[in-house]
Amino acid sequence: TMKRKMEETKKIPVTVLTGFLGSGKTTLLNHILNDNTHGMKFAVIENEFGEIGVDEKIIPEAVDEEVIEVMNGCICCTVRGDLVEALKRLHKRMDKFDGVIIETTGLADPAPVVQTFFVDEDIPTLYSLDSVITVVDAKVILDRLAEEKPEGVENESVEQVCFADKVLLNKTDLADEAKL
């Protein structure tokens, strides 16, 4: 479990939550934060660029980084700048938390977020990359993956699925048998 891994290594486990716009990332994140059965507290980093987040009413758009207490004593931090610096600052408060969840914007290639855990020399000593979960909308994922992009432009859906060690197929009730 995530808690046991943390006790063994003393590094804080991080889950990167990615997926295209409308796939259900924020719904899943809100469900995790509202669920009292797992008994864990998370620090949530929203690595975003203008997308509606966990609680858009309290996060001012003009702020580079804002830390807000949310449900069950978890915190939510919106980062529009340097993820490395945000993780280093957050580490000082991590004694109160069991792990970190980084929610990327739906238009993001998760590669830069994942590379943060290998490129910076301090981050791997403080955190361990536990999982990259990509939430996909069952009805539209095949079309998204097949989209032709101009030369030099990445298909974000392909990148998100390729970087994932877990793909969560969401909205299966909206897809027909052929899509599934």
PDB file of C-alpha atoms in Angstrom:
ATOM      1  CA  THR A   1       0.000   0.000   0.000  1.00  0.00           C
ATOM      2  CA  MET A   2       0.971   3.636  -0.386  1.00  0.00           C
ATOM      3  CA  LYS A   3       1.257   4.057   3.409  1.00  0.00           C
ATOM      4  CA  ARG A   4       3.566   1.039   3.798  1.00  0.00           C
ATOM      5  CA  LYS A   5       5.815   2.210   0.943  1.00  0.00           C
ATOM      6  CA  MET A   6       6.181   5.585   2.651  1.00  0.00           C
ATOM      7  CA  GLU A   7       7.171   3.996   5.982  1.00  0.00           C
ATOM      8  CA  GLU A   8       9.759   1.777   4.274  1.00  0.00           C
ATOM      9  CA  THR A   9      11.454   4.476   2.240  1.00  0.00           C
ATOM     10  CA  LYS A  10      10.568   7.685   4.115  1.00  0.00           C
ATOM     11  CA  LYS A  11      10.048   9.181   0.674  1.00  0.00           C
ATOM     12  CA  ILE A  12       6.626  10.650   0.018  1.00  0.00           C
ATOM     13  CA  PRO A  13       4.692   8.754  -2.665  1.00  0.00           C
ATOM     14  CA  VAL A  14       3.387  10.818  -5.566  1.00  0.00           C
ATOM     15  CA  THR A  15       0.623   9.882  -7.972  1.00  0.00           C
ATOM     16  CA  VAL A  16       0.302  11.822 -11.219  1.00  0.00           C
ATOM     17  CA  LEU A  17      -3.304  11.995 -12.403  1.00  0.00           C
ATOM     18  CA  THR A  18      -3.652  12.854 -16.066  1.00  0.00           C
ATOM     19  CA  GLY A  19      -6.221  12.531 -18.827  1.00  0.00           C
ATOM     20  CA  PHE A  20      -7.802  14.597 -21.561  1.00  0.00           C
ATOM     21  CA  LEU A  21     -10.309  17.383 -20.877  1.00  0.00           C
ATOM     22  CA  GLY A  22     -13.634  15.925 -19.785  1.00  0.00           C
ATOM     23  CA  SER A  23     -12.273  12.443 -19.038  1.00  0.00           C
ATOM     24  CA  GLY A  24     -13.222  12.638 -15.351  1.00  0.00           C
ATOM     25  CA  LYS A  25      -9.913  13.463 -13.598  1.00  0.00           C
ATOM     26  CA  THR A  26     -11.351  16.125 -11.303  1.00  0.00           C
ATOM     27  CA  THR A  27     -14.413  13.981 -10.518  1.00  0.00           C
ATOM     28  CA  LEU A  28     -12.099  11.102  -9.520  1.00  0.00           C
ATOM     29  CA  LEU A  29      -9.921  13.436  -7.453  1.00  0.00           C
ATOM     30  CA  ASN A  30     -12.925  14.916  -5.655  1.00  0.00           C
ATOM     31  CA  HIS A  31     -14.164  11.369  -4.958  1.00  0.00           C
ATOM     32  CA  ILE A  32     -10.786  10.434  -3.409  1.00  0.00           C
ATOM     33  CA  LEU A  33     -10.769  13.595  -1.287  1.00  0.00           C
ATOM     34  CA  ASN A  34     -14.350  13.048  -0.094  1.00  0.00           C
ATOM     35  CA  ASP A  35     -13.898   9.340   0.668  1.00  0.00           C
ATOM     36  CA  ASN A  36     -13.380   8.714   4.384  1.00  0.00           C
ATOM     37  CA  THR A  37     -12.768   4.963   4.068  1.00  0.00           C
ATOM     38  CA  HIS A  38      -9.086   5.044   3.006  1.00  0.00           C
ATOM     39  CA  GLY A  39      -8.038   7.091   6.055  1.00  0.00           C
ATOM     40  CA  MET A  40      -5.335   8.953   4.132  1.00  0.00           C
ATOM     41  CA  LYS A  41      -4.629  12.649   3.764  1.00  0.00           C
ATOM     42  CA  PHE A  42      -3.249  13.988   0.513  1.00  0.00           C
ATOM     43  CA  ALA A  43      -1.548  17.130  -0.640  1.00  0.00           C
ATOM     44  CA  VAL A  44      -3.000  17.860  -4.076  1.00  0.00           C
ATOM     45  CA  ILE A  45      -1.053  19.869  -6.623  1.00  0.00           C
ATOM     46  CA  GLU A  46      -3.063  21.124  -9.553  1.00  0.00           C
ATOM     47  CA  ASN A  47      -0.556  21.704 -12.309  1.00  0.00           C
ATOM     48  CA  GLU A  48      -2.871  23.716 -14.496  1.00  0.00           C
ATOM     49  CA  PHE A  49      -3.361  26.503 -16.969  1.00  0.00           C
ATOM     50  CA  GLY A  50      -6.816  27.980 -16.544  1.00  0.00           C
ATOM     51  CA  GLU A  51      -8.770  24.723 -16.270  1.00  0.00           C
ATOM     52  CA  ILE A  52     -11.542  24.443 -13.665  1.00  0.00           C
ATOM     53  CA  GLY A  53     -10.006  22.714 -10.690  1.00  0.00           C
ATOM     54  CA  VAL A  54     -10.940  21.088  -7.409  1.00  0.00           C
ATOM     55  CA  ASP A  55     -12.624  24.209  -6.100  1.00  0.00           C
ATOM     56  CA  GLU A  56     -12.521  27.023  -8.617  1.00  0.00           C
ATOM     57  CA  LYS A  57     -14.383  29.375  -6.279  1.00  0.00           C
ATOM     58  CA  ILE A  58     -11.468  29.741  -3.862  1.00  0.00           C
ATOM     59  CA  ILE A  59      -8.483  29.607  -6.212  1.00  0.00           C
ATOM     60  CA  PRO A  60      -7.812  33.037  -7.706  1.00  0.00           C
ATOM     61  CA  GLU A  61      -6.748  32.841 -11.345  1.00  0.00           C
ATOM     62  CA  ALA A  62      -3.996  35.448 -11.082  1.00  0.00           C
ATOM     63  CA  VAL A  63      -2.012  33.681  -8.352  1.00  0.00           C
ATOM     64  CA  ASP A  64       1.099  31.661  -9.265  1.00  0.00           C
ATOM     65  CA  GLU A  65       0.663  29.305  -6.345  1.00  0.00           C
ATOM     66  CA  GLU A  66      -2.077  29.067  -3.778  1.00  0.00           C
ATOM     67  CA  VAL A  67      -2.420  26.537  -0.978  1.00  0.00           C
ATOM     68  CA  ILE A  68      -5.934  25.831   0.263  1.00  0.00           C
ATOM     69  CA  GLU A  69      -7.225  23.459   2.926  1.00  0.00           C
ATOM     70  CA  VAL A  70      -9.881  21.232   1.387  1.00  0.00           C
ATOM     71  CA  MET A  71     -11.911  18.214   2.528  1.00  0.00           C
ATOM     72  CA  ASN A  72     -10.683  15.861   5.266  1.00  0.00           C
ATOM     73  CA  GLY A  73      -7.658  18.021   6.110  1.00  0.00           C
ATOM     74  CA  CYS A  74      -6.112  17.572   2.677  1.00  0.00           C
ATOM     75  CA  ILE A  75      -4.574  20.579   0.977  1.00  0.00           C
ATOM     76  CA  CYS A  76      -4.775  21.722  -2.597  1.00  0.00           C
ATOM     77  CA  CYS A  77      -1.995  23.712  -4.217  1.00  0.00           C
ATOM     78  CA  THR A  78      -2.372  25.268  -7.652  1.00  0.00           C
ATOM     79  CA  VAL A  79       0.945  25.564  -9.478  1.00  0.00           C
ATOM     80  CA  ARG A  80       1.335  27.548 -12.652  1.00  0.00           C
ATOM     81  CA  GLY A  81       5.075  27.909 -12.373  1.00  0.00           C
ATOM     82  CA  ASP A  82       7.931  25.677 -11.265  1.00  0.00           C
ATOM     83  CA  LEU A  83       6.766  22.256 -10.049  1.00  0.00           C
ATOM     84  CA  VAL A  84      10.188  21.496  -8.508  1.00  0.00           C
ATOM     85  CA  GLU A  85      10.063  24.577  -6.289  1.00  0.00           C
ATOM     86  CA  ALA A  86       6.448  23.831  -5.336  1.00  0.00           C
ATOM     87  CA  LEU A  87       7.357  20.260  -4.321  1.00  0.00           C
ATOM     88  CA  LYS A  88      10.312  21.490  -2.263  1.00  0.00           C
ATOM     89  CA  ARG A  89       8.154  24.051  -0.434  1.00  0.00           C
ATOM     90  CA  LEU A  90       5.376  21.511   0.087  1.00  0.00           C
ATOM     91  CA  HIS A  91       7.799  18.980   1.582  1.00  0.00           C
ATOM     92  CA  LYS A  92       8.115  21.120   4.721  1.00  0.00           C
ATOM     93  CA  ARG A  93       4.399  20.445   5.422  1.00  0.00           C
ATOM     94  CA  MET A  94       4.342  16.770   4.414  1.00  0.00           C
ATOM     95  CA  ASP A  95       4.465  15.392   7.967  1.00  0.00           C
ATOM     96  CA  LYS A  96       0.677  15.852   7.983  1.00  0.00           C
ATOM     97  CA  PHE A  97       0.089  13.932   4.736  1.00  0.00           C
ATOM     98  CA  ASP A  98       0.298  10.385   3.410  1.00  0.00           C
ATOM     99  CA  GLY A  99       1.008  11.280  -0.205  1.00  0.00           C
ATOM    100  CA  VAL A 100       0.826  13.775  -3.033  1.00  0.00           C
ATOM    101  CA  ILE A 101      -1.523  13.712  -6.016  1.00  0.00           C
ATOM    102  CA  ILE A 102      -0.566  15.907  -8.976  1.00  0.00           C
ATOM    103  CA  GLU A 103      -3.491  16.589 -11.313  1.00  0.00           C
ATOM    104  CA  THR A 104      -2.323  17.824 -14.710  1.00  0.00           C
ATOM    105  CA  THR A 105      -4.345  19.959 -17.066  1.00  0.00           C
ATOM    106  CA  GLY A 106      -6.188  17.972 -19.738  1.00  0.00           C
ATOM    107  CA  LEU A 107      -4.069  19.509 -22.475  1.00  0.00           C
ATOM    108  CA  ALA A 108      -0.777  18.582 -20.827  1.00  0.00           C
ATOM    109  CA  ASP A 109       1.826  16.137 -21.981  1.00  0.00           C
ATOM    110  CA  PRO A 110       2.672  14.406 -18.668  1.00  0.00           C
ATOM    111  CA  ALA A 111       6.354  13.973 -19.641  1.00  0.00           C
ATOM    112  CA  PRO A 112       7.643  17.181 -17.974  1.00  0.00           C
ATOM    113  CA  VAL A 113       5.804  16.329 -14.739  1.00  0.00           C
ATOM    114  CA  VAL A 114       7.190  12.771 -14.726  1.00  0.00           C
ATOM    115  CA  GLN A 115      10.709  13.973 -15.625  1.00  0.00           C
ATOM    116  CA  THR A 116      10.659  16.220 -12.537  1.00  0.00           C
ATOM    117  CA  PHE A 117      11.216  13.060 -10.465  1.00  0.00           C
ATOM    118  CA  PHE A 118      14.350  12.092 -12.391  1.00  0.00           C
ATOM    119  CA  VAL A 119      15.975  15.328 -13.562  1.00  0.00           C
ATOM    120  CA  ASP A 120      16.158  17.398 -10.371  1.00  0.00           C
ATOM    121  CA  GLU A 121      18.725  16.069  -7.870  1.00  0.00           C
ATOM    122  CA  ASP A 122      16.693  16.830  -4.705  1.00  0.00           C
ATOM    123  CA  ILE A 123      13.208  15.618  -5.684  1.00  0.00           C
ATOM    124  CA  PRO A 124      14.110  11.868  -5.876  1.00  0.00           C
ATOM    125  CA  THR A 125      15.487  12.031  -2.314  1.00  0.00           C
ATOM    126  CA  LEU A 126      12.209  13.520  -0.998  1.00  0.00           C
ATOM    127  CA  TYR A 127       9.553  11.867  -3.170  1.00  0.00           C
ATOM    128  CA  SER A 128       8.975   8.629  -5.047  1.00  0.00           C
ATOM    129  CA  LEU A 129       6.883   8.487  -8.203  1.00  0.00           C
ATOM    130  CA  ASP A 130       4.312   5.902  -7.141  1.00  0.00           C
ATOM    131  CA  SER A 131       2.003   5.854 -10.147  1.00  0.00           C
ATOM    132  CA  VAL A 132       0.910   7.674 -13.295  1.00  0.00           C
ATOM    133  CA  ILE A 133      -2.829   7.210 -13.755  1.00  0.00           C
ATOM    134  CA  THR A 134      -4.467   8.311 -16.995  1.00  0.00           C
ATOM    135  CA  VAL A 135      -8.250   8.670 -16.943  1.00  0.00           C
ATOM    136  CA  VAL A 136      -9.777   8.135 -20.382  1.00  0.00           C
ATOM    137  CA  ASP A 137     -13.309   8.681 -21.647  1.00  0.00           C
ATOM    138  CA  ALA A 138     -14.315   5.294 -23.104  1.00  0.00           C
ATOM    139  CA  LYS A 139     -16.596   6.890 -25.710  1.00  0.00           C
ATOM    140  CA  VAL A 140     -13.995   9.173 -27.316  1.00  0.00           C
ATOM    141  CA  ILE A 141     -10.538   7.761 -26.469  1.00  0.00           C
ATOM    142  CA  LEU A 142     -10.094   5.805 -29.717  1.00  0.00           C
ATOM    143  CA  ASP A 143     -10.886   8.926 -31.772  1.00  0.00           C
ATOM    144  CA  ARG A 144      -8.497  11.003 -29.627  1.00  0.00           C
ATOM    145  CA  LEU A 145      -5.694   8.471 -30.042  1.00  0.00           C
ATOM    146  CA  ALA A 146      -6.218   8.365 -33.830  1.00  0.00           C
ATOM    147  CA  GLU A 147      -6.212  12.172 -34.280  1.00  0.00           C
ATOM    148  CA  GLU A 148      -3.692  13.369 -36.828  1.00  0.00           C
ATOM    149  CA  LYS A 149      -1.660  16.306 -35.538  1.00  0.00           C
ATOM    150  CA  PRO A 150       0.479  18.735 -37.568  1.00  0.00           C
ATOM    151  CA  GLU A 151       4.153  17.840 -37.857  1.00  0.00           C
ATOM    152  CA  GLY A 152       5.992  18.598 -34.607  1.00  0.00           C
ATOM    153  CA  VAL A 153       2.777  18.656 -32.525  1.00  0.00           C
ATOM    154  CA  GLU A 154       2.273  15.809 -30.081  1.00  0.00           C
ATOM    155  CA  ASN A 155      -1.005  13.997 -29.630  1.00  0.00           C
ATOM    156  CA  GLU A 156      -1.510  14.598 -25.890  1.00  0.00           C
ATOM    157  CA  SER A 157      -3.837  11.609 -25.536  1.00  0.00           C
ATOM    158  CA  VAL A 158      -1.152   9.276 -26.914  1.00  0.00           C
ATOM    159  CA  GLU A 159       1.429  10.790 -24.555  1.00  0.00           C
ATOM    160  CA  GLN A 160      -0.922  10.473 -21.569  1.00  0.00           C
ATOM    161  CA  VAL A 161      -1.645   6.790 -22.276  1.00  0.00           C
ATOM    162  CA  CYS A 162       2.029   5.983 -23.017  1.00  0.00           C
ATOM    163  CA  PHE A 163       3.270   7.495 -19.744  1.00  0.00           C
ATOM    164  CA  ALA A 164       0.610   5.757 -17.650  1.00  0.00           C
ATOM    165  CA  ASP A 165       1.258   2.651 -15.622  1.00  0.00           C
ATOM    166  CA  LYS A 166      -2.502   2.522 -15.005  1.00  0.00           C
ATOM    167  CA  VAL A 167      -5.245   3.540 -17.453  1.00  0.00           C
ATOM    168  CA  LEU A 168      -8.658   4.097 -15.898  1.00  0.00           C
ATOM    169  CA  LEU A 169     -11.414   3.552 -18.453  1.00  0.00           C
ATOM    170  CA  ASN A 170     -14.168   5.965 -17.415  1.00  0.00           C
ATOM    171  CA  LYS A 171     -17.677   6.647 -18.746  1.00  0.00           C
ATOM    172  CA  THR A 172     -18.027   3.070 -19.993  1.00  0.00           C
ATOM    173  CA  ASP A 173     -21.800   3.427 -19.662  1.00  0.00           C
ATOM    174  CA  LEU A 174     -21.730   5.977 -22.505  1.00  0.00           C
ATOM    175  CA  ALA A 175     -19.751   3.778 -24.918  1.00  0.00           C
ATOM    176  CA  ASP A 176     -21.232   1.050 -27.075  1.00  0.00           C
ATOM    177  CA  GLU A 177     -19.853  -2.517 -27.221  1.00  0.00           C
ATOM    178  CA  ALA A 178     -17.763  -1.792 -30.341  1.00  0.00           C
ATOM    179  CA  LYS A 179     -15.894   1.051 -28.595  1.00  0.00           C
ATOM    180  CA  LEU A 180     -15.269  -1.078 -25.499  1.00  0.00           C
TER     181      LEU A 180
END
